[in-house]
Amino acid sequence: MDIILVAFGLAALLIGGDQLVRGAVGVAKRFGVSPLVIGLTLVGFGTSAPELVTSLSAALSGVPGIAIGNVVGSNTANILLILGVAALIHPVTANMSAVSRDLFWVGGTALLVALLAVLGEVGNSLGMVLLALLGVYLWQAFRAAEPPSEDLSIPADPFSNAAIRFVIGLALTIGGAIALVDGATGIARGYGVPETVIGLTLVAVGTSLPELATTAMAARRGQSDVALGNILGSGIFNILGILGTTAIVVPLPIEPSMSRDIWVMLAATGLLLALLYTRARISRASGAGFLLLYAGYMAYLSQTF
């Protein structure tokens, strides 16, 4: 039954995430929002909806290890796995003048997680601080938004259809997240696998499927702004929005064993920033390197239980 729940949850997250993003982008296009801002906000945050619902569900179910592992594991997977796949499909280039502010936020929020790990818990007050920082980021993103540089004409589907897609996608995402957490928790307890490992692997990758689908499609179409913006926006929202919201509902203890995985996330973030600041692109070779690093990390985790 647990395996069935996990399979249903993954399928619902993939389908729901796709509908959620298509609906969000359809709405955004009606207002002439630039591709980068769409990627950073509506697409980036929209594809992080599974992580948000999953972490909340895990915390409320008494398994905070899955909630924390989901955020840390998702950010690592977003960079090494998803950007790796996207770069193999089509090299991802960055307009550094447009994304420099967002890269600062990505690096800063990653360091913030390391600080929270030292404190040992993300309580209600810290959760409010994280959400306040998210508000500042959103204000800066929209304030600095540039007019669209490409055709963002109103899609063929009417506005009402885009809204319906958004609602259906949200419902599937919520249902899939609940099923995934229930199934993954059952598997973890049945086989003695630590909750944090389940959160870092199965749950993190499962909830990142919408990012994978969206980023791969954007890369295939040569839309580097959307592909890169999706990953940057998701990383920022995962830390500020998901940890912040979850901690306000249920304080989240951070186990000392998570420090290793937080260092991996920091290293992946540092590698991404270094590539973008020195080359302003992620080549196919770099994408292959990302995937090899992620495979090695997964192999290492599999040996820890």
Coordinates of C-alpha atoms in Angstrom, one line a residue:
M1 CA 0.0 0.0 0.0
D2 CA 2.9 2.4 0.8
I3 CA 4.4 1.7 -2.6
I4 CA 1.0 2.4 -4.3
L5 CA 0.7 5.7 -2.3
V6 CA 4.2 6.8 -3.4
A7 CA 3.5 5.9 -7.1
F8 CA 0.2 7.8 -7.0
G9 CA 1.8 10.7 -5.2
L10 CA 4.6 11.0 -7.7
A11 CA 2.2 10.8 -10.7
A12 CA -0.2 13.4 -9.1
L13 CA 2.8 15.7 -8.4
L14 CA 4.0 15.5 -12.0
I15 CA 0.7 16.0 -13.6
G16 CA -0.5 18.6 -11.1
G17 CA 2.8 20.5 -11.2
D18 CA 2.6 20.7 -15.0
Q19 CA -1.0 22.0 -14.9
L20 CA -0.1 24.4 -12.1
V21 CA 2.8 25.9 -14.1
R22 CA 0.9 26.1 -17.3
G23 CA -2.0 27.9 -15.6
A24 CA 0.4 30.3 -13.8
V25 CA 2.3 31.2 -17.0
G26 CA -1.0 31.6 -18.8
V27 CA -2.1 34.1 -16.2
A28 CA 1.2 35.9 -16.2
K29 CA 1.3 36.3 -19.9
R30 CA -2.0 38.2 -19.7
F31 CA -0.1 40.9 -17.8
G32 CA 3.0 41.0 -20.1
V33 CA 5.5 39.8 -17.4
S34 CA 9.0 39.1 -18.7
P35 CA 10.2 35.5 -19.1
L36 CA 12.9 35.9 -16.4
V37 CA 10.3 37.2 -13.8
I38 CA 7.9 34.4 -14.8
G39 CA 10.7 31.9 -14.2
L40 CA 11.8 33.4 -10.9
T41 CA 8.3 33.8 -9.4
L42 CA 5.3 32.1 -10.9
V43 CA 7.1 29.2 -12.5
G44 CA 9.8 28.9 -9.8
F45 CA 7.4 29.2 -6.9
G46 CA 4.6 27.3 -8.7
T47 CA 6.9 24.3 -9.2
S48 CA 7.9 24.5 -5.5
A49 CA 4.3 24.0 -4.4
P50 CA 4.8 20.3 -4.0
E51 CA 7.7 20.9 -1.7
L52 CA 5.6 23.4 0.3
V53 CA 2.7 21.0 0.7
T54 CA 4.9 18.0 1.3
S55 CA 7.0 19.7 4.0
L56 CA 3.9 21.0 5.8
S57 CA 2.3 17.6 5.6
A58 CA 5.4 15.9 7.0
A59 CA 5.8 18.4 9.8
L60 CA 2.2 18.0 10.8
S61 CA 2.5 14.2 10.7
G62 CA 5.4 14.3 13.2
V63 CA 8.2 13.6 10.8
P64 CA 10.2 16.9 10.6
G65 CA 13.2 15.1 9.2
I66 CA 11.4 14.6 6.0
A67 CA 10.4 18.3 5.9
I68 CA 14.0 19.6 6.4
G69 CA 15.5 16.9 4.1
N70 CA 12.9 17.7 1.4
V71 CA 14.1 21.4 1.3
V72 CA 17.8 20.7 1.4
G73 CA 17.5 17.7 -1.0
S74 CA 15.3 19.6 -3.4
N75 CA 17.8 22.5 -3.7
T76 CA 20.6 20.1 -4.3
A77 CA 18.6 18.1 -6.9
N78 CA 17.5 21.4 -8.6
I79 CA 21.1 22.4 -9.3
L80 CA 22.9 19.1 -9.9
L81 CA 20.1 16.9 -11.4
I82 CA 17.7 19.3 -13.0
L83 CA 20.1 21.9 -14.4
G84 CA 22.4 19.1 -15.4
V85 CA 19.6 17.5 -17.5
A86 CA 18.6 20.9 -18.9
A87 CA 22.2 21.7 -19.9
L88 CA 22.6 18.4 -21.7
I89 CA 19.5 19.2 -23.7
H90 CA 20.6 22.8 -24.5
P91 CA 23.4 24.9 -22.9
V92 CA 21.9 27.3 -20.4
T93 CA 23.1 30.9 -20.7
A94 CA 22.6 33.7 -18.2
N95 CA 22.0 37.4 -18.7
M96 CA 24.3 38.3 -15.8
S97 CA 23.0 41.9 -15.6
A98 CA 19.5 40.6 -15.1
V99 CA 20.2 37.7 -12.7
S100 CA 23.0 39.1 -10.5
R101 CA 20.6 40.2 -7.8
D102 CA 19.0 36.7 -7.8
L103 CA 22.3 35.0 -7.6
F104 CA 23.1 37.0 -4.5
W105 CA 19.8 35.8 -2.9
V106 CA 20.5 32.2 -3.9
G107 CA 23.9 32.3 -2.2
G108 CA 22.7 34.2 0.8
T109 CA 19.8 31.9 1.5
A110 CA 22.0 28.8 1.2
L111 CA 24.3 30.3 3.8
L112 CA 21.3 31.1 5.9
V113 CA 20.4 27.4 6.1
A114 CA 23.9 26.7 7.4
L115 CA 23.3 29.3 10.1
L116 CA 19.9 27.7 11.0
A117 CA 21.6 24.3 11.3
V118 CA 24.1 25.8 13.9
L119 CA 21.1 27.1 15.9
G120 CA 19.6 23.6 15.7
E121 CA 15.9 24.7 15.1
V122 CA 13.8 26.8 12.9
G123 CA 11.2 28.2 15.4
N124 CA 8.1 30.4 14.9
S125 CA 10.0 33.7 15.1
L126 CA 12.7 32.6 12.6
G127 CA 9.9 31.4 10.3
M128 CA 8.4 34.9 10.3
V129 CA 11.8 36.3 9.5
L130 CA 12.2 34.0 6.6
L131 CA 8.8 35.0 5.2
A132 CA 9.6 38.6 5.6
L133 CA 12.9 38.1 3.6
L134 CA 10.8 36.4 0.9
G135 CA 8.6 39.5 0.8
V136 CA 11.7 41.7 0.3
Y137 CA 12.9 39.5 -2.5
L138 CA 9.6 39.5 -4.3
W139 CA 9.4 43.3 -4.0
Q140 CA 12.8 43.7 -5.5
A141 CA 12.1 41.2 -8.3
F142 CA 9.0 42.9 -9.5
R143 CA 10.4 46.4 -8.9
A144 CA 13.4 45.6 -11.2
A145 CA 11.3 43.7 -13.8
E146 CA 12.0 44.7 -17.4
P147 CA 9.4 44.7 -20.2
P148 CA 9.2 41.5 -22.1
S149 CA 12.0 41.1 -24.7
E150 CA 10.2 38.4 -26.7
D151 CA 6.7 37.6 -27.8
L152 CA 4.5 37.0 -24.8
S153 CA 1.2 37.3 -26.5
I154 CA -1.9 36.0 -24.9
P155 CA -2.1 32.2 -25.2
A156 CA -4.8 30.6 -27.3
D157 CA -6.6 29.3 -24.2
P158 CA -8.8 31.9 -22.6
F159 CA -7.9 33.4 -19.3
S160 CA -10.6 31.3 -17.5
N161 CA -8.9 28.1 -18.9
A162 CA -5.6 29.2 -17.4
A163 CA -7.2 29.8 -14.0
I164 CA -8.9 26.4 -14.2
R165 CA -5.6 24.7 -15.0
F166 CA -4.0 26.5 -12.0
V167 CA -6.8 25.3 -9.6
I168 CA -6.7 21.7 -10.9
G169 CA -2.9 21.6 -10.7
L170 CA -3.0 22.9 -7.1
A171 CA -5.5 20.2 -6.1
L172 CA -3.5 17.4 -7.6
T173 CA -0.3 18.8 -6.1
I174 CA -1.8 18.8 -2.6
G175 CA -3.3 15.3 -2.9
G176 CA -0.1 13.9 -4.4
A177 CA 2.1 15.5 -1.7
I178 CA 0.0 14.0 1.1
A179 CA 0.1 10.5 -0.6
L180 CA 3.8 10.8 -1.1
V181 CA 4.6 11.7 2.5
D182 CA 2.3 8.9 3.9
G183 CA 3.8 6.3 1.6
A184 CA 7.4 7.4 2.0
T185 CA 7.0 7.5 5.8
G186 CA 5.6 4.0 5.8
I187 CA 8.5 2.7 3.7
A188 CA 11.1 4.5 6.0
R189 CA 9.6 3.0 9.1
G190 CA 9.2 -0.5 7.5
Y191 CA 12.8 -0.8 6.4
G192 CA 14.5 1.3 9.1
V193 CA 15.6 4.0 6.7
P194 CA 16.2 7.3 8.5
E195 CA 13.5 9.9 7.8
T196 CA 16.1 12.5 6.7
V197 CA 17.4 10.1 4.0
I198 CA 13.9 9.5 2.7
G199 CA 13.4 13.3 2.6
L200 CA 16.7 13.9 0.8
T201 CA 16.1 11.2 -1.8
L202 CA 12.7 9.9 -2.7
V203 CA 10.7 12.9 -1.5
A204 CA 13.1 15.5 -2.7
V205 CA 13.4 14.1 -6.2
G206 CA 9.6 13.3 -6.3
T207 CA 8.6 16.9 -5.4
S208 CA 11.2 18.2 -7.9
L209 CA 9.5 16.5 -10.8
P210 CA 7.6 19.7 -11.8
E211 CA 10.9 21.6 -11.9
L212 CA 12.5 18.9 -14.0
A213 CA 9.6 18.8 -16.5
T214 CA 9.4 22.6 -16.7
T215 CA 13.2 23.3 -16.9
A216 CA 13.8 20.5 -19.4
M217 CA 11.0 21.9 -21.7
A218 CA 12.3 25.4 -21.4
A219 CA 15.8 24.3 -22.2
R220 CA 14.5 22.3 -25.2
R221 CA 12.8 25.5 -26.5
G222 CA 16.0 27.5 -25.9
Q223 CA 14.3 29.6 -23.2
S224 CA 17.3 29.9 -20.9
D225 CA 15.7 32.7 -18.9
V226 CA 12.8 30.6 -17.9
A227 CA 15.0 27.5 -17.3
L228 CA 17.5 29.3 -15.1
G229 CA 14.9 31.5 -13.4
N230 CA 12.9 28.5 -12.5
I231 CA 15.8 26.9 -10.6
L232 CA 16.9 30.2 -8.9
G233 CA 13.4 31.1 -7.9
S234 CA 12.7 27.6 -6.6
G235 CA 15.8 27.5 -4.5
I236 CA 15.0 30.9 -2.9
F237 CA 11.4 29.9 -2.3
N238 CA 12.3 26.5 -0.9
I239 CA 14.3 28.1 1.9
L240 CA 12.5 31.3 2.6
G241 CA 8.9 30.3 1.8
I242 CA 8.8 26.6 2.6
L243 CA 11.0 26.6 5.8
G244 CA 9.4 29.9 6.9
T245 CA 5.8 28.7 6.4
T246 CA 6.4 25.3 7.9
A247 CA 8.3 26.7 10.9
I248 CA 5.4 29.0 11.7
V249 CA 3.0 26.1 11.8
V250 CA 5.3 23.6 13.5
P251 CA 8.9 24.4 14.8
L252 CA 11.4 22.4 12.9
P253 CA 14.4 20.8 14.7
I254 CA 17.5 20.3 12.5
E255 CA 19.4 17.1 13.4
P256 CA 23.2 17.3 13.5
S257 CA 23.4 14.6 10.8
M258 CA 21.9 17.1 8.4
S259 CA 25.0 19.2 8.4
R260 CA 26.7 16.9 5.9
D261 CA 23.8 17.3 3.4
I262 CA 23.7 21.1 4.0
W263 CA 27.4 21.2 3.1
V264 CA 26.6 19.3 -0.1
M265 CA 23.8 21.9 -0.9
L266 CA 26.3 24.7 -0.2
A267 CA 28.9 23.1 -2.5
A268 CA 26.4 22.7 -5.3
T269 CA 25.2 26.3 -4.9
G270 CA 28.8 27.5 -4.9
L271 CA 29.6 25.5 -8.0
L272 CA 26.6 27.0 -9.8
L273 CA 27.5 30.6 -8.8
A274 CA 31.2 30.0 -9.9
L275 CA 30.2 28.8 -13.3
L276 CA 27.7 31.6 -13.9
Y277 CA 30.0 34.4 -12.7
T278 CA 33.0 33.1 -14.7
R279 CA 31.3 31.8 -17.9
A280 CA 27.7 33.1 -17.7
R281 CA 26.6 29.7 -19.0
I282 CA 26.3 26.0 -18.1
S283 CA 27.6 23.9 -21.0
R284 CA 26.7 20.4 -21.9
A285 CA 30.0 19.2 -20.3
S286 CA 29.2 21.1 -17.1
G287 CA 25.7 19.5 -17.2
A288 CA 27.2 16.1 -17.4
G289 CA 29.5 16.9 -14.5
F290 CA 26.5 18.0 -12.5
L291 CA 24.8 14.7 -13.1
L292 CA 27.9 12.7 -12.2
L293 CA 28.2 14.6 -8.9
Y294 CA 24.5 14.0 -8.1
A295 CA 24.8 10.3 -8.9
G296 CA 27.8 10.1 -6.6
Y297 CA 25.9 11.8 -3.8
M298 CA 23.0 9.5 -4.2
A299 CA 25.3 6.5 -4.1
Y300 CA 26.9 7.8 -0.9
L301 CA 23.5 8.3 0.7
S302 CA 22.5 4.7 -0.1
Q303 CA 25.5 3.5 1.9
T304 CA 24.5 5.4 5.0
F305 CA 21.7 3.1 6.1

